[in-house]
Short mmCIF file of C-alpha atoms in Angstrom, two decimals:
data_model
loop_
_atom_site.label_atom_id
_atom_site.label_comp_id
_atom_site.label_asym_id
_atom_site.label_seq_id
_atom_site.Cartn_x
_atom_site.Cartn_y
_atom_site.Cartn_z
CA MET A 13 30.68 -39.77 9.70
CA LYS A 14 29.02 -39.21 13.08
CA THR A 15 31.88 -41.14 14.75
CA LEU A 16 34.50 -38.91 13.11
CA ILE A 17 32.65 -35.75 14.18
CA ALA A 18 32.32 -37.04 17.72
CA ALA A 19 36.03 -37.93 17.80
CA TYR A 20 36.97 -34.52 16.45
CA SER A 21 34.80 -32.79 19.03
CA GLY A 22 36.47 -34.86 21.74
CA VAL A 23 39.91 -33.80 20.53
CA LEU A 24 38.83 -30.14 20.55
CA ARG A 25 37.70 -30.52 24.14
CA GLY A 26 40.97 -32.29 25.09
CA GLU A 27 39.29 -35.67 25.69
CA HIS A 28 41.35 -38.86 25.01
CA ARG A 29 40.59 -42.50 25.19
CA PRO A 30 42.86 -44.34 27.63
CA GLY A 31 43.60 -47.13 25.16
CA CYS A 32 44.71 -44.88 22.35
CA PRO A 33 48.51 -44.89 21.71
CA ALA A 34 48.45 -41.28 20.61
CA ALA A 35 46.80 -40.32 23.89
CA ARG A 36 49.49 -42.08 25.92
CA ARG A 37 52.26 -40.31 24.01
CA GLU A 38 50.68 -36.83 24.34
CA SER A 39 52.22 -34.70 27.04
CA SER A 40 50.13 -32.78 29.52
CA SER A 41 51.26 -29.47 28.01
CA GLY A 42 50.13 -30.60 24.53
CA GLY A 43 46.69 -31.50 25.89
CA SER A 44 46.42 -28.08 27.43
CA VAL A 45 47.21 -26.41 24.09
CA LEU A 46 44.57 -28.48 22.29
CA SER A 47 42.03 -27.70 24.98
CA ARG A 48 42.64 -23.97 24.64
CA THR A 49 42.53 -24.22 20.84
CA GLY A 50 39.23 -26.14 20.93
CA SER A 51 37.67 -23.61 23.25
CA SER A 52 38.77 -20.79 20.95
CA ILE A 53 37.25 -22.49 17.90
CA LEU A 54 33.95 -23.14 19.66
CA SER A 55 33.86 -19.56 20.90
CA ALA A 56 34.53 -18.28 17.37
CA LEU A 57 31.69 -20.42 16.00
CA GLN A 58 29.30 -19.00 18.60
CA ASP A 59 30.35 -15.46 17.65
CA LEU A 60 29.83 -16.29 13.97
CA PHE A 61 26.28 -17.51 14.57
CA SER A 62 25.42 -14.44 16.62
CA VAL A 63 26.76 -12.12 13.89
CA THR A 64 24.79 -14.05 11.25
CA TRP A 65 21.63 -13.56 13.28
CA LEU A 66 22.27 -9.79 13.51
CA ASN A 67 22.93 -9.61 9.80
CA ARG A 68 19.71 -11.49 9.09
CA SER A 69 17.77 -8.84 10.98
CA LYS A 70 19.47 -6.07 9.01
CA VAL A 71 18.87 -7.86 5.72
CA GLU A 72 15.18 -8.23 6.53
CA LYS A 73 14.92 -4.51 7.26
CA GLN A 74 16.61 -3.67 3.96
CA LEU A 75 14.22 -5.99 2.14
CA GLN A 76 11.36 -4.06 3.70
CA VAL A 77 12.87 -0.77 2.54
CA ILE A 78 13.40 -2.10 -0.99
CA SER A 79 9.86 -3.49 -1.17
CA VAL A 80 8.43 -0.05 -0.32
CA LEU A 81 10.81 1.78 -2.65
CA GLN A 82 9.90 -0.42 -5.64
CA TRP A 83 6.23 0.52 -5.23
CA VAL A 84 7.01 4.23 -4.79
CA LEU A 85 9.14 4.23 -7.95
CA SER A 86 6.48 2.24 -9.81
CA PHE A 87 3.86 4.79 -8.75
CA LEU A 88 6.02 7.76 -9.78
CA VAL A 89 7.97 6.73 -12.87
CA LEU A 90 7.05 3.25 -14.16
CA GLY A 91 4.36 4.48 -16.56
CA VAL A 92 6.47 7.25 -18.08
CA ALA A 93 9.60 5.06 -18.25
CA CYS A 94 7.75 2.22 -20.01
CA SER A 95 6.17 4.67 -22.46
CA VAL A 96 9.59 6.05 -23.40
CA ILE A 97 11.11 2.56 -23.72
CA LEU A 98 8.23 1.39 -25.89
CA MET A 99 8.54 4.39 -28.21
CA TYR A 100 12.28 3.83 -28.44
CA THR A 101 11.68 0.15 -29.28
CA PHE A 102 9.84 1.28 -32.42
CA CYS A 103 13.16 2.65 -33.69
CA THR A 104 15.14 -0.54 -33.10
CA ASP A 105 15.29 -4.03 -34.57
CA CYS A 106 12.79 -5.08 -31.89
CA TRP A 107 10.03 -2.86 -33.33
CA LEU A 108 7.77 -5.90 -33.76
CA ILE A 109 7.51 -6.26 -29.97
CA ALA A 110 6.23 -2.70 -29.68
CA VAL A 111 3.74 -3.22 -32.51
CA LEU A 112 2.39 -6.39 -30.88
CA TYR A 113 2.00 -4.67 -27.52
CA PHE A 114 0.21 -1.65 -29.01
CA THR A 115 -2.09 -3.98 -30.92
CA TRP A 116 -2.88 -5.77 -27.68
CA LEU A 117 -3.43 -2.39 -26.00
CA VAL A 118 -6.06 -1.41 -28.58
CA PHE A 119 -8.06 -4.60 -28.06
CA ASP A 120 -7.64 -4.46 -24.26
CA TRP A 121 -8.31 -0.73 -23.84
CA ASN A 122 -11.64 -1.06 -22.01
CA THR A 123 -10.63 -3.87 -19.65
CA PRO A 124 -9.81 -1.51 -16.73
CA LYS A 125 -13.36 -0.10 -16.94
CA LYS A 126 -14.71 -3.61 -16.29
CA GLY A 127 -12.71 -4.23 -13.15
CA GLY A 128 -9.45 -5.22 -14.80
CA ARG A 129 -7.64 -8.55 -14.39
CA ARG A 130 -6.85 -9.14 -10.76
CA SER A 131 -4.29 -11.82 -9.99
CA GLN A 132 -4.39 -13.62 -6.66
CA TRP A 133 -0.80 -14.67 -7.31
CA VAL A 134 0.35 -11.03 -7.54
CA ARG A 135 -1.80 -9.96 -4.59
CA ASN A 136 -0.11 -12.66 -2.48
CA TRP A 137 3.49 -11.83 -3.40
CA ALA A 138 5.88 -12.01 -0.43
CA VAL A 139 7.10 -8.50 -1.28
CA TRP A 140 3.80 -7.09 0.02
CA ARG A 141 4.35 -8.69 3.42
CA TYR A 142 7.71 -6.91 3.63
CA PHE A 143 5.88 -3.75 2.51
CA ARG A 144 3.34 -4.22 5.34
CA ASP A 145 5.96 -4.89 8.02
CA TYR A 146 8.06 -1.85 7.13
CA PHE A 147 5.57 0.65 8.60
CA PRO A 148 3.80 -1.59 9.84
CA ILE A 149 0.31 -1.45 8.26
CA GLN A 150 -2.76 -2.94 9.94
CA LEU A 151 -6.38 -3.40 8.81
CA VAL A 152 -9.03 -3.21 11.55
CA LYS A 153 -12.50 -4.65 10.95
CA THR A 154 -15.35 -3.30 13.09
CA HIS A 155 -18.42 -4.85 11.39
CA ASN A 156 -19.25 -7.69 9.04
CA LEU A 157 -20.16 -6.98 5.42
CA LEU A 158 -22.93 -8.88 3.66
CA THR A 159 -21.96 -10.56 0.40
CA THR A 160 -25.45 -9.80 -0.94
CA ARG A 161 -24.73 -6.06 -0.96
CA ASN A 162 -22.33 -3.79 -2.85
CA TYR A 163 -20.27 -1.15 -1.08
CA ILE A 164 -18.46 2.12 -1.61
CA PHE A 165 -15.68 2.66 0.92
CA GLY A 166 -14.74 6.29 1.49
CA TYR A 167 -11.03 6.21 2.32
CA HIS A 168 -9.56 9.08 4.37
CA PRO A 169 -7.11 10.76 4.36
CA HIS A 170 -5.34 10.64 1.00
CA GLY A 171 -1.85 11.30 2.34
CA ILE A 172 0.83 11.69 -0.32
CA MET A 173 0.37 8.30 -1.99
CA GLY A 174 -2.40 6.47 -0.14
CA LEU A 175 0.00 3.74 0.98
CA GLY A 176 -2.46 2.28 3.49
CA ALA A 177 -5.18 2.04 0.85
CA PHE A 178 -2.86 0.21 -1.52
CA CYS A 179 -1.49 -2.29 1.00
CA ASN A 180 -4.84 -3.09 2.60
CA PHE A 181 -7.05 -3.34 -0.48
CA SER A 182 -4.77 -4.12 -3.45
CA THR A 183 -2.74 -6.85 -1.78
CA GLU A 184 -3.46 -9.68 0.65
CA ALA A 185 -0.73 -8.59 3.07
CA THR A 186 -3.29 -7.66 5.75
CA GLU A 187 -5.63 -10.53 4.78
CA VAL A 188 -8.52 -8.39 3.58
CA SER A 189 -10.17 -11.39 1.88
CA LYS A 190 -10.12 -13.36 5.13
CA LYS A 191 -11.43 -10.48 7.21
CA PHE A 192 -14.20 -9.75 4.72
CA PRO A 193 -14.93 -13.14 3.09
CA GLY A 194 -16.85 -12.98 -0.17
CA ILE A 195 -16.07 -9.27 -0.69
CA ARG A 196 -14.01 -8.20 -3.74
CA PRO A 197 -12.18 -4.92 -3.10
CA TYR A 198 -11.44 -2.56 -6.01
CA LEU A 199 -9.19 0.39 -5.23
CA ALA A 200 -10.08 3.28 -7.56
CA THR A 201 -7.34 5.59 -8.82
CA LEU A 202 -6.71 8.13 -11.60
CA ALA A 203 -7.90 6.92 -15.00
CA GLY A 204 -4.75 8.37 -16.62
CA ASN A 205 -2.65 5.63 -15.00
CA PHE A 206 -4.40 3.07 -17.22
CA ARG A 207 -3.20 4.79 -20.37
CA MET A 208 0.40 4.01 -19.41
CA PRO A 209 1.85 0.79 -20.90
CA VAL A 210 2.90 -1.93 -18.44
CA LEU A 211 1.84 0.21 -15.45
CA ARG A 212 -1.79 -0.51 -16.31
CA GLU A 213 -1.12 -4.26 -16.20
CA TYR A 214 0.64 -3.93 -12.85
CA LEU A 215 -2.24 -1.94 -11.35
CA MET A 216 -4.96 -4.22 -12.69
CA SER A 217 -3.26 -7.30 -11.27
CA GLY A 218 -3.83 -5.88 -7.80
CA GLY A 219 -7.50 -5.16 -8.39
CA ILE A 220 -7.03 -1.43 -9.01
CA CYS A 221 -9.47 0.28 -11.38
CA PRO A 222 -10.10 3.79 -12.80
CA VAL A 223 -12.05 6.18 -10.59
CA ASN A 224 -14.63 7.24 -13.19
CA ARG A 225 -18.38 6.87 -13.56
CA ASP A 226 -18.27 4.18 -16.28
CA THR A 227 -16.14 1.86 -14.16
CA ILE A 228 -18.11 2.35 -10.97
CA ASP A 229 -21.44 1.94 -12.80
CA TYR A 230 -20.21 -1.33 -14.31
CA LEU A 231 -18.93 -2.78 -11.03
CA LEU A 232 -22.05 -1.86 -9.07
CA SER A 233 -24.60 -2.96 -11.68
CA LYS A 234 -23.10 -5.65 -13.92
CA ASN A 235 -20.61 -7.46 -11.72
CA GLY A 236 -22.95 -9.15 -9.25
CA SER A 237 -22.85 -8.47 -5.51
CA GLY A 238 -20.06 -8.46 -2.96
CA ASN A 239 -18.13 -5.66 -4.68
CA ALA A 240 -16.41 -2.99 -2.59
CA ILE A 241 -15.08 0.06 -4.42
CA ILE A 242 -12.55 2.03 -2.38
CA ILE A 243 -12.57 5.73 -3.31
CA VAL A 244 -10.03 8.12 -1.80
CA VAL A 245 -12.61 10.87 -1.56
CA GLY A 246 -10.29 13.82 -0.83
CA GLY A 247 -8.19 13.17 -3.92
CA ALA A 248 -5.44 15.49 -5.07
CA ALA A 249 -6.84 18.47 -3.16
CA GLU A 250 -6.49 16.61 0.13
CA SER A 251 -2.94 15.51 -0.65
CA LEU A 252 -1.85 19.15 -0.86
CA SER A 253 -2.52 19.66 2.84
CA SER A 254 -1.06 16.33 3.96
CA ARG A 255 1.56 16.70 6.66
CA PRO A 256 2.58 14.92 9.88
CA GLY A 257 0.48 15.73 12.91
CA LYS A 258 -2.55 16.89 10.91
CA ASN A 259 -5.84 15.01 10.74
CA ALA A 260 -7.95 16.76 8.12
CA VAL A 261 -10.17 15.51 5.30
CA THR A 262 -11.58 17.20 2.19
CA LEU A 263 -15.17 16.05 2.26
CA ARG A 264 -17.73 18.80 2.83
CA ASN A 265 -18.30 19.47 -0.87
CA ARG A 266 -17.45 15.98 -2.16
CA LYS A 267 -20.86 14.44 -2.86
CA GLY A 268 -20.42 12.57 -6.13
CA PHE A 269 -19.68 9.26 -4.41
CA VAL A 270 -22.91 9.60 -2.40
CA LYS A 271 -24.90 10.14 -5.58
CA LEU A 272 -23.38 7.01 -7.14
CA ALA A 273 -24.20 5.01 -4.00
CA LEU A 274 -27.84 6.16 -4.16
CA ARG A 275 -28.18 5.35 -7.85
CA HIS A 276 -27.00 1.78 -7.28
CA GLY A 277 -28.18 1.18 -3.71
CA ALA A 278 -24.58 0.56 -2.58
CA ASP A 279 -23.92 0.94 1.14
CA LEU A 280 -21.42 3.59 2.22
CA VAL A 281 -18.55 2.53 4.51
CA PRO A 282 -16.49 5.26 6.24
CA THR A 283 -12.83 4.28 6.50
CA TYR A 284 -10.07 6.19 8.29
CA SER A 285 -6.33 5.49 8.17
CA PHE A 286 -4.52 6.66 11.28
CA GLY A 287 -0.91 7.50 10.45
CA GLU A 288 -1.36 7.98 6.67
CA ASN A 289 -0.20 11.59 6.92
CA GLU A 290 2.85 10.74 9.03
CA VAL A 291 4.98 8.90 6.48
CA TYR A 292 6.08 11.87 4.32
CA LYS A 293 6.98 15.49 4.98
CA GLN A 294 5.78 18.05 2.47
CA VAL A 295 6.40 21.67 1.55
CA ILE A 296 3.00 23.33 2.02
CA PHE A 297 2.27 26.29 -0.25
CA GLU A 298 -0.14 28.80 1.23
CA GLU A 299 -3.33 29.79 -0.58
CA GLY A 300 -2.60 32.57 -3.06
CA SER A 301 1.08 31.66 -3.49
CA TRP A 302 2.57 30.88 -6.89
CA GLY A 303 3.30 27.31 -5.78
CA ARG A 304 -0.33 26.64 -4.88
CA TRP A 305 -1.43 28.26 -8.17
CA VAL A 306 0.74 25.81 -10.14
CA GLN A 307 -0.56 22.86 -8.13
CA LYS A 308 -4.20 23.83 -8.74
CA LYS A 309 -3.60 24.23 -12.49
CA PHE A 310 -2.11 20.73 -12.64
CA GLN A 311 -5.04 19.40 -10.61
CA LYS A 312 -7.58 21.07 -12.91
CA TYR A 313 -6.14 20.07 -16.28
CA ILE A 314 -4.21 16.85 -15.58
CA GLY A 315 -6.04 15.37 -12.60
CA PHE A 316 -3.23 15.32 -10.04
CA ALA A 317 -1.36 17.93 -8.07
CA PRO A 318 2.46 17.78 -7.94
CA CYS A 319 3.75 17.80 -4.36
CA ILE A 320 7.21 18.65 -3.09
CA PHE A 321 7.77 15.98 -0.46
CA HIS A 322 10.47 13.79 1.00
CA GLY A 323 10.93 10.77 3.18
CA ARG A 324 14.09 9.03 4.35
CA GLY A 325 17.07 7.76 2.36
CA LEU A 326 17.56 4.21 1.14
CA PHE A 327 20.35 3.35 3.59
CA SER A 328 19.78 5.81 6.42
CA SER A 329 16.81 7.39 8.13
CA ASP A 330 18.93 10.49 8.76
CA THR A 331 19.06 11.43 5.06
CA TRP A 332 16.35 12.57 2.65
CA GLY A 333 14.93 10.36 -0.06
CA LEU A 334 11.79 8.83 -1.53
CA VAL A 335 11.40 6.04 1.01
CA PRO A 336 8.53 6.91 3.39
CA TYR A 337 9.25 7.16 7.10
CA SER A 338 8.59 4.01 9.10
CA LYS A 339 5.42 5.08 10.95
CA PRO A 340 2.47 2.80 11.82
CA ILE A 341 -0.59 3.03 9.56
CA THR A 342 -3.83 1.58 10.92
CA THR A 343 -6.85 1.51 8.62
CA VAL A 344 -10.16 1.20 10.46
CA VAL A 345 -13.18 0.09 8.41
CA GLY A 346 -16.34 1.46 9.97
CA GLU A 347 -19.97 0.40 10.09
CA PRO A 348 -21.77 0.40 6.71
CA ILE A 349 -24.54 2.95 6.19
CA THR A 350 -27.52 1.33 4.46
CA ILE A 351 -28.36 3.27 1.28
CA PRO A 352 -31.63 2.89 -0.64
CA LYS A 353 -31.62 2.54 -4.42
CA LEU A 354 -32.90 5.74 -6.05
CA GLU A 355 -32.54 5.87 -9.81
CA HIS A 356 -32.89 9.65 -9.81
CA PRO A 357 -31.82 10.93 -6.39
CA THR A 358 -32.66 14.54 -5.59
CA GLN A 359 -30.19 17.01 -4.15
CA GLN A 360 -32.05 16.73 -0.85
CA ASP A 361 -31.46 12.95 -0.84
CA ILE A 362 -27.79 13.42 -1.61
CA ASP A 363 -27.36 16.05 1.12
CA LEU A 364 -29.12 13.86 3.69
CA TYR A 365 -26.91 10.80 3.19
CA HIS A 366 -23.80 12.92 2.78
CA ALA A 367 -24.47 14.45 6.20
CA MET A 368 -24.99 10.96 7.65
CA TYR A 369 -21.69 9.84 6.16
CA MET A 370 -19.76 12.82 7.58
CA GLU A 371 -21.21 12.22 11.02
CA ALA A 372 -20.31 8.51 10.86
CA LEU A 373 -16.74 9.31 9.82
CA VAL A 374 -16.23 11.76 12.69
CA LYS A 375 -17.64 9.24 15.16
CA LEU A 376 -15.32 6.54 13.78
CA PHE A 377 -12.34 8.85 14.23
CA ASP A 378 -13.33 9.83 17.79
CA ARG A 379 -13.99 6.22 18.82
CA HIS A 380 -10.55 4.96 17.76
CA LYS A 381 -8.18 7.94 17.98
CA THR A 382 -6.83 7.25 21.49
CA LYS A 383 -6.07 3.63 20.54
CA PHE A 384 -3.57 4.80 17.94
CA GLY A 385 -1.61 7.46 19.76
CA LEU A 386 -3.82 10.53 19.45
CA PRO A 387 -4.96 12.54 22.48
CA GLU A 388 -8.62 12.66 23.52
CA THR A 389 -8.68 16.35 22.56
CA GLU A 390 -7.72 15.67 18.90
CA VAL A 391 -10.45 16.80 16.49
CA LEU A 392 -10.92 15.63 12.90
CA GLU A 393 -10.99 18.69 10.66
CA VAL A 394 -13.59 18.33 7.89
CA ASN A 395 -13.09 20.77 5.01
#
């Protein structure tokens, strides 16, 4: 086979063996034609390989876009869609499937409150690496964390969807387990998400849990040490003011997480994500407007505030869509603040450690802001 290929290559290049009868019969003009033909074929093959390489780059970029879009759609519609499908299944010949799932749901109802069922297989899916590379997203470690302690990470800012929080702490795309060996991260989110069929399983597989007192009490008191609960402190209220170019956090009156840390002796870790607010553009309703009134009512009674936002389109960055803009997100994990265990902390205790936390967060922001594209004059607005 190798001999045939070599012979064919020689023919394409116009090479002939002196002893070959065919070579002796070939005219000089014929050899010239073959030589030109061979050169054309080789040139075409080179062009083909270069085009394939360009296409590979484009395909990889589209895979990144699709990986981000699947999470955005899961976050927005998977729970509702699966609920509707399951209810519809009750009215079909496949009703037994729905009955079995609901039976399972009843027995499994409290699992999210105990930390869920994380899956290292899901956390290591290749899709999360495409997700990471799309922005890209980076996790920066500044200090070691002791495995003999428990932690509450305050994550700032919320942004529209907290994409940095998800990628860094609910997947292994940025190697959180290698950077903080022996630490188990639990990203806390709205408890209502765990009432949605299928969505709850998807969230739990990544180590996501409900952000309520029962869950946090369990993880910090009955799950051993080395637990890190990531709470997006600003919540829905902070998301309403999220827009590109703004670095602001809702924190001044958010003290519940400090009280929980004191009750369990869990160290507080300020965490800031540079670029979290850059990936979506949002329509901001002013205070007192009908739009802000509707948002606050949703926040009060349902737990989340609907935002009118947009990113780029699926196939073009020049169109509007649900895909976030490709802007770098860098999450910096600060130095832990040692918290004593006080079973019944006073308001004075809470205020003291809350003030320490705010100061540490501002210092973290100021120390790293110029490294990630912000001017020295940029100030973190604490509301």
